[in-house]
Amino acid sequence: MTAGIAYTPRIAIIGAGFSGIAAAVALKKKGIEDFVILERSAGLGGTWRHNTYPGAEVDLESHIYSFSFERYDWTRTHAGWHELLAYLHYVAHKWDLVPHMRFNEEVRQVSWSDERQDYTVATSSDTDHGRFTAVLSAVGFLNTPAKPPFLRDDHEFPGPICHTSEWRDDLDMTGKSVGVLGTGSSAVQVVTEAEKVASKVTVFQIEPNWMLPKQARDFSPVERRLNRWAPVYAYRRFRLYAAYDVRQHQARHARLDKGLNAERRRAALAFLHREMADRPDLLDVLTPEFPMEGRRTVISDTYYRALKSPKVTLVPHAVKGLSARGAIDANGEEHDLDMIVLATGFQAHQYLSTYRVTGENGVDLHERWADGAEAFLGMMVPGFPNFFIMFGPNTNVVPLVAFYEAQAAFAAALIARAARTGKKRIDVRRSAFTVYNDWAQNRLAKTVWATTESYFRAGSDRTGKVISQWPASPTTYLLATRFLRRLATTLS
């Protein structure tokens, strides 16, 4: 037992992706070494282990989509999945996290014991992992693929059908007639790569999305040399952070009463008309009817150009079924296809959808969230002591990694303080939980997110509350995790 600590806490971290690694490092910084990282996959990486489809890369700049405590020699302004996965391996090995990881351990149940005041975690292997002082959930909310209803029925389509988050190494689009369902962030990346190698690409679009240029490129050799210098790296990161912080102040980008939203809409329309100037026939079907930022804005330099290829056909309809030859769209037209890529997103409103959590008196967290997920600062729910959620409700914002670090530091500091003072139980005050969520929803009600049907909201009901988005600047959140930590929680 470490000097000055009343007991040694034992922690379970669920997930070995970005947020799970952030949590583990934060515990280590607090001198907590007794933790286990339970990962359902065969290796670490989370999103960047699963999303390996052609063209997969991050929408954020590499320097801001990385940990503040670990620099890296990035080759591109926006890293691809190979490089991001290599970065996470680098960080995990540098901080000696791999020995803590248990792979192929899919968590199924997290259960609080009122009698023992601790948790047990049941996994797919039925291994007895022992008891845990606290649990940090680092599974995010984009982890359960959303698949079209027609896949539940029997069909005669003989070719491969694959969701982008379940891409297989044996899939090859070369020379194939490829159907892509969806026009979101992953879809535009797949379409760009498919256009290069496929014989034909058919894009099925239910609705168009707002799009802005990404301005992605390789770093020059000179830039890479400069980026290896710590002050330059820090400057790049700070400049990016500051820009996002200003943009998201009071959620200005997502409010129609703020000029920034109109400014971004004009920029998106100008980009569309500039790129499609020689294809006026596509302008109407590519212009969204919902407000700018109402859904996740797509960032791409290449999608519009790919659509203009003679090999690419844009079908402004959903797919309603499959045949032996391909897909049947909502108008009943059949499209010949060799393979189908589902870029259909995730069941994002179902937080912690891959396992159950029971708290005090056996209360089920998902039942508690029947009207939509909510948590104090996205991390803590009354009645579920010592349970912390990384990237939880209302914490979806740019830059994500800064939030992961703040959440990890919040949880690690409380766990360490409890261990120092001999307290076993960490709770969020119900009053703080209520006031915080009322404040968040009042802010969010002023945004376009509240009036646009999307995965940002609880279910498809237009009266559903916004459950994923953060309604203020990143700095507001980072400060809240520091200054409200003691005020909003109790140790007993």
PDB file of C-alpha atoms in Angstrom, residues 125-234:
ATOM      1  CA  SER A 125     -15.442 -15.471 -21.166  1.00  0.00           C
ATOM      2  CA  ASP A 126     -17.111 -15.969 -17.756  1.00  0.00           C
ATOM      3  CA  THR A 127     -13.736 -15.234 -16.153  1.00  0.00           C
ATOM      4  CA  ASP A 128     -13.885 -14.121 -12.528  1.00  0.00           C
ATOM      5  CA  HIS A 129     -12.231 -10.704 -12.725  1.00  0.00           C
ATOM      6  CA  GLY A 130     -12.628 -10.060  -9.019  1.00  0.00           C
ATOM      7  CA  ARG A 131     -14.155  -6.997  -7.415  1.00  0.00           C
ATOM      8  CA  PHE A 132     -13.585  -3.366  -8.369  1.00  0.00           C
ATOM      9  CA  THR A 133     -13.636  -0.165  -6.360  1.00  0.00           C
ATOM     10  CA  ALA A 134     -14.773   1.798  -9.396  1.00  0.00           C
ATOM     11  CA  VAL A 135     -15.607   1.312 -13.079  1.00  0.00           C
ATOM     12  CA  LEU A 136     -14.741   3.670 -15.917  1.00  0.00           C
ATOM     13  CA  SER A 137     -16.783   3.066 -19.053  1.00  0.00           C
ATOM     14  CA  ALA A 138     -14.778   4.046 -22.144  1.00  0.00           C
ATOM     15  CA  VAL A 139     -16.923   2.553 -24.902  1.00  0.00           C
ATOM     16  CA  GLY A 140     -18.181   5.837 -26.353  1.00  0.00           C
ATOM     17  CA  PHE A 141     -21.576   5.969 -28.044  1.00  0.00           C
ATOM     18  CA  LEU A 142     -20.815   5.159 -31.669  1.00  0.00           C
ATOM     19  CA  ASN A 143     -20.327   1.424 -31.240  1.00  0.00           C
ATOM     20  CA  THR A 144     -23.576  -0.338 -32.201  1.00  0.00           C
ATOM     21  CA  PRO A 145     -24.034  -0.217 -35.988  1.00  0.00           C
ATOM     22  CA  ALA A 146     -27.397   0.938 -37.339  1.00  0.00           C
ATOM     23  CA  LYS A 147     -28.449  -1.426 -40.114  1.00  0.00           C
ATOM     24  CA  PRO A 148     -31.424  -1.158 -42.491  1.00  0.00           C
ATOM     25  CA  PRO A 149     -34.583  -3.102 -41.544  1.00  0.00           C
ATOM     26  CA  PHE A 150     -34.575  -5.051 -44.828  1.00  0.00           C
ATOM     27  CA  LEU A 151     -31.499  -6.981 -43.668  1.00  0.00           C
ATOM     28  CA  ARG A 152     -33.655  -8.741 -41.082  1.00  0.00           C
ATOM     29  CA  ASP A 153     -35.529 -10.488 -43.873  1.00  0.00           C
ATOM     30  CA  ASP A 154     -34.303 -13.356 -46.010  1.00  0.00           C
ATOM     31  CA  HIS A 155     -32.840 -12.250 -49.336  1.00  0.00           C
ATOM     32  CA  GLU A 156     -31.138 -13.728 -52.381  1.00  0.00           C
ATOM     33  CA  PHE A 157     -28.340 -11.190 -52.808  1.00  0.00           C
ATOM     34  CA  PRO A 158     -25.167 -13.285 -53.141  1.00  0.00           C
ATOM     35  CA  GLY A 159     -22.514 -10.627 -52.703  1.00  0.00           C
ATOM     36  CA  PRO A 160     -20.861  -9.299 -49.527  1.00  0.00           C
ATOM     37  CA  ILE A 161     -22.759  -6.804 -47.367  1.00  0.00           C
ATOM     38  CA  CYS A 162     -20.592  -4.988 -44.845  1.00  0.00           C
ATOM     39  CA  HIS A 163     -21.038  -2.092 -42.417  1.00  0.00           C
ATOM     40  CA  THR A 164     -18.110   0.333 -42.443  1.00  0.00           C
ATOM     41  CA  SER A 165     -17.379  -0.403 -38.767  1.00  0.00           C
ATOM     42  CA  GLU A 166     -17.148  -4.130 -39.521  1.00  0.00           C
ATOM     43  CA  TRP A 167     -14.881  -3.987 -42.554  1.00  0.00           C
ATOM     44  CA  ARG A 168     -13.121  -7.245 -43.377  1.00  0.00           C
ATOM     45  CA  ASP A 169      -9.619  -7.583 -44.776  1.00  0.00           C
ATOM     46  CA  ASP A 170     -10.857  -9.884 -47.541  1.00  0.00           C
ATOM     47  CA  LEU A 171     -13.193  -7.261 -49.043  1.00  0.00           C
ATOM     48  CA  ASP A 172     -12.026  -5.734 -52.316  1.00  0.00           C
ATOM     49  CA  MET A 173     -13.931  -3.171 -54.386  1.00  0.00           C
ATOM     50  CA  THR A 174     -11.620  -3.468 -57.400  1.00  0.00           C
ATOM     51  CA  GLY A 175     -13.565  -4.037 -60.609  1.00  0.00           C
ATOM     52  CA  LYS A 176     -16.854  -4.446 -58.708  1.00  0.00           C
ATOM     53  CA  SER A 177     -20.191  -2.714 -58.962  1.00  0.00           C
ATOM     54  CA  VAL A 178     -20.394  -1.231 -55.472  1.00  0.00           C
ATOM     55  CA  GLY A 179     -23.493   0.107 -53.747  1.00  0.00           C
ATOM     56  CA  VAL A 180     -22.964   2.572 -50.884  1.00  0.00           C
ATOM     57  CA  LEU A 181     -25.887   3.220 -48.532  1.00  0.00           C
ATOM     58  CA  GLY A 182     -25.552   6.582 -46.813  1.00  0.00           C
ATOM     59  CA  THR A 183     -23.971   9.982 -47.393  1.00  0.00           C
ATOM     60  CA  GLY A 184     -22.438  10.759 -44.012  1.00  0.00           C
ATOM     61  CA  SER A 185     -18.799  11.054 -42.971  1.00  0.00           C
ATOM     62  CA  SER A 186     -17.823   7.417 -43.556  1.00  0.00           C
ATOM     63  CA  ALA A 187     -19.843   7.189 -46.780  1.00  0.00           C
ATOM     64  CA  VAL A 188     -18.042  10.067 -48.489  1.00  0.00           C
ATOM     65  CA  GLN A 189     -14.686   8.471 -47.695  1.00  0.00           C
ATOM     66  CA  VAL A 190     -15.769   5.084 -49.074  1.00  0.00           C
ATOM     67  CA  VAL A 191     -17.245   6.632 -52.221  1.00  0.00           C
ATOM     68  CA  THR A 192     -14.020   8.506 -52.941  1.00  0.00           C
ATOM     69  CA  GLU A 193     -11.953   5.303 -52.728  1.00  0.00           C
ATOM     70  CA  ALA A 194     -14.520   3.166 -54.544  1.00  0.00           C
ATOM     71  CA  GLU A 195     -14.564   5.587 -57.482  1.00  0.00           C
ATOM     72  CA  LYS A 196     -10.836   4.974 -57.967  1.00  0.00           C
ATOM     73  CA  VAL A 197     -11.031   1.172 -58.309  1.00  0.00           C
ATOM     74  CA  ALA A 198     -14.608  -0.016 -58.803  1.00  0.00           C
ATOM     75  CA  SER A 199     -16.224  -0.541 -62.194  1.00  0.00           C
ATOM     76  CA  LYS A 200     -19.330   1.266 -60.991  1.00  0.00           C
ATOM     77  CA  VAL A 201     -20.442   3.026 -57.804  1.00  0.00           C
ATOM     78  CA  THR A 202     -24.087   3.598 -56.875  1.00  0.00           C
ATOM     79  CA  VAL A 203     -24.704   5.949 -53.958  1.00  0.00           C
ATOM     80  CA  PHE A 204     -28.102   5.696 -52.256  1.00  0.00           C
ATOM     81  CA  GLN A 205     -28.964   8.987 -50.574  1.00  0.00           C
ATOM     82  CA  ILE A 206     -31.977   9.471 -48.316  1.00  0.00           C
ATOM     83  CA  GLU A 207     -31.097  13.105 -47.666  1.00  0.00           C
ATOM     84  CA  PRO A 208     -28.044  15.207 -48.516  1.00  0.00           C
ATOM     85  CA  ASN A 209     -25.804  16.574 -45.785  1.00  0.00           C
ATOM     86  CA  TRP A 210     -24.174  19.949 -45.405  1.00  0.00           C
ATOM     87  CA  MET A 211     -20.534  19.718 -46.429  1.00  0.00           C
ATOM     88  CA  LEU A 212     -17.433  21.861 -45.992  1.00  0.00           C
ATOM     89  CA  PRO A 213     -13.935  21.344 -47.413  1.00  0.00           C
ATOM     90  CA  LYS A 214     -11.478  19.438 -45.262  1.00  0.00           C
ATOM     91  CA  GLN A 215      -8.224  20.843 -46.675  1.00  0.00           C
ATOM     92  CA  ALA A 216      -6.441  17.600 -45.857  1.00  0.00           C
ATOM     93  CA  ARG A 217      -2.926  17.023 -47.159  1.00  0.00           C
ATOM     94  CA  ASP A 218       0.417  15.431 -46.386  1.00  0.00           C
ATOM     95  CA  PHE A 219       2.879  17.403 -44.311  1.00  0.00           C
ATOM     96  CA  SER A 220       6.007  18.392 -46.198  1.00  0.00           C
ATOM     97  CA  PRO A 221       9.385  17.101 -44.931  1.00  0.00           C
ATOM     98  CA  VAL A 222      10.144  20.600 -43.595  1.00  0.00           C
ATOM     99  CA  GLU A 223       6.825  20.745 -41.730  1.00  0.00           C
ATOM    100  CA  ARG A 224       7.435  17.353 -40.184  1.00  0.00           C
ATOM    101  CA  ARG A 225      10.862  18.414 -38.961  1.00  0.00           C
ATOM    102  CA  LEU A 226       9.361  21.543 -37.429  1.00  0.00           C
ATOM    103  CA  ASN A 227       6.502  19.600 -35.864  1.00  0.00           C
ATOM    104  CA  ARG A 228       8.987  17.419 -34.000  1.00  0.00           C
ATOM    105  CA  TRP A 229      10.028  20.531 -32.063  1.00  0.00           C
ATOM    106  CA  ALA A 230       7.858  20.733 -28.932  1.00  0.00           C
ATOM    107  CA  PRO A 231       7.085  24.495 -29.134  1.00  0.00           C
ATOM    108  CA  VAL A 232       5.889  24.174 -32.741  1.00  0.00           C
ATOM    109  CA  TYR A 233       3.751  21.161 -31.902  1.00  0.00           C
ATOM    110  CA  ALA A 234       2.251  22.985 -28.924  1.00  0.00           C
TER     111      ALA A 234
END
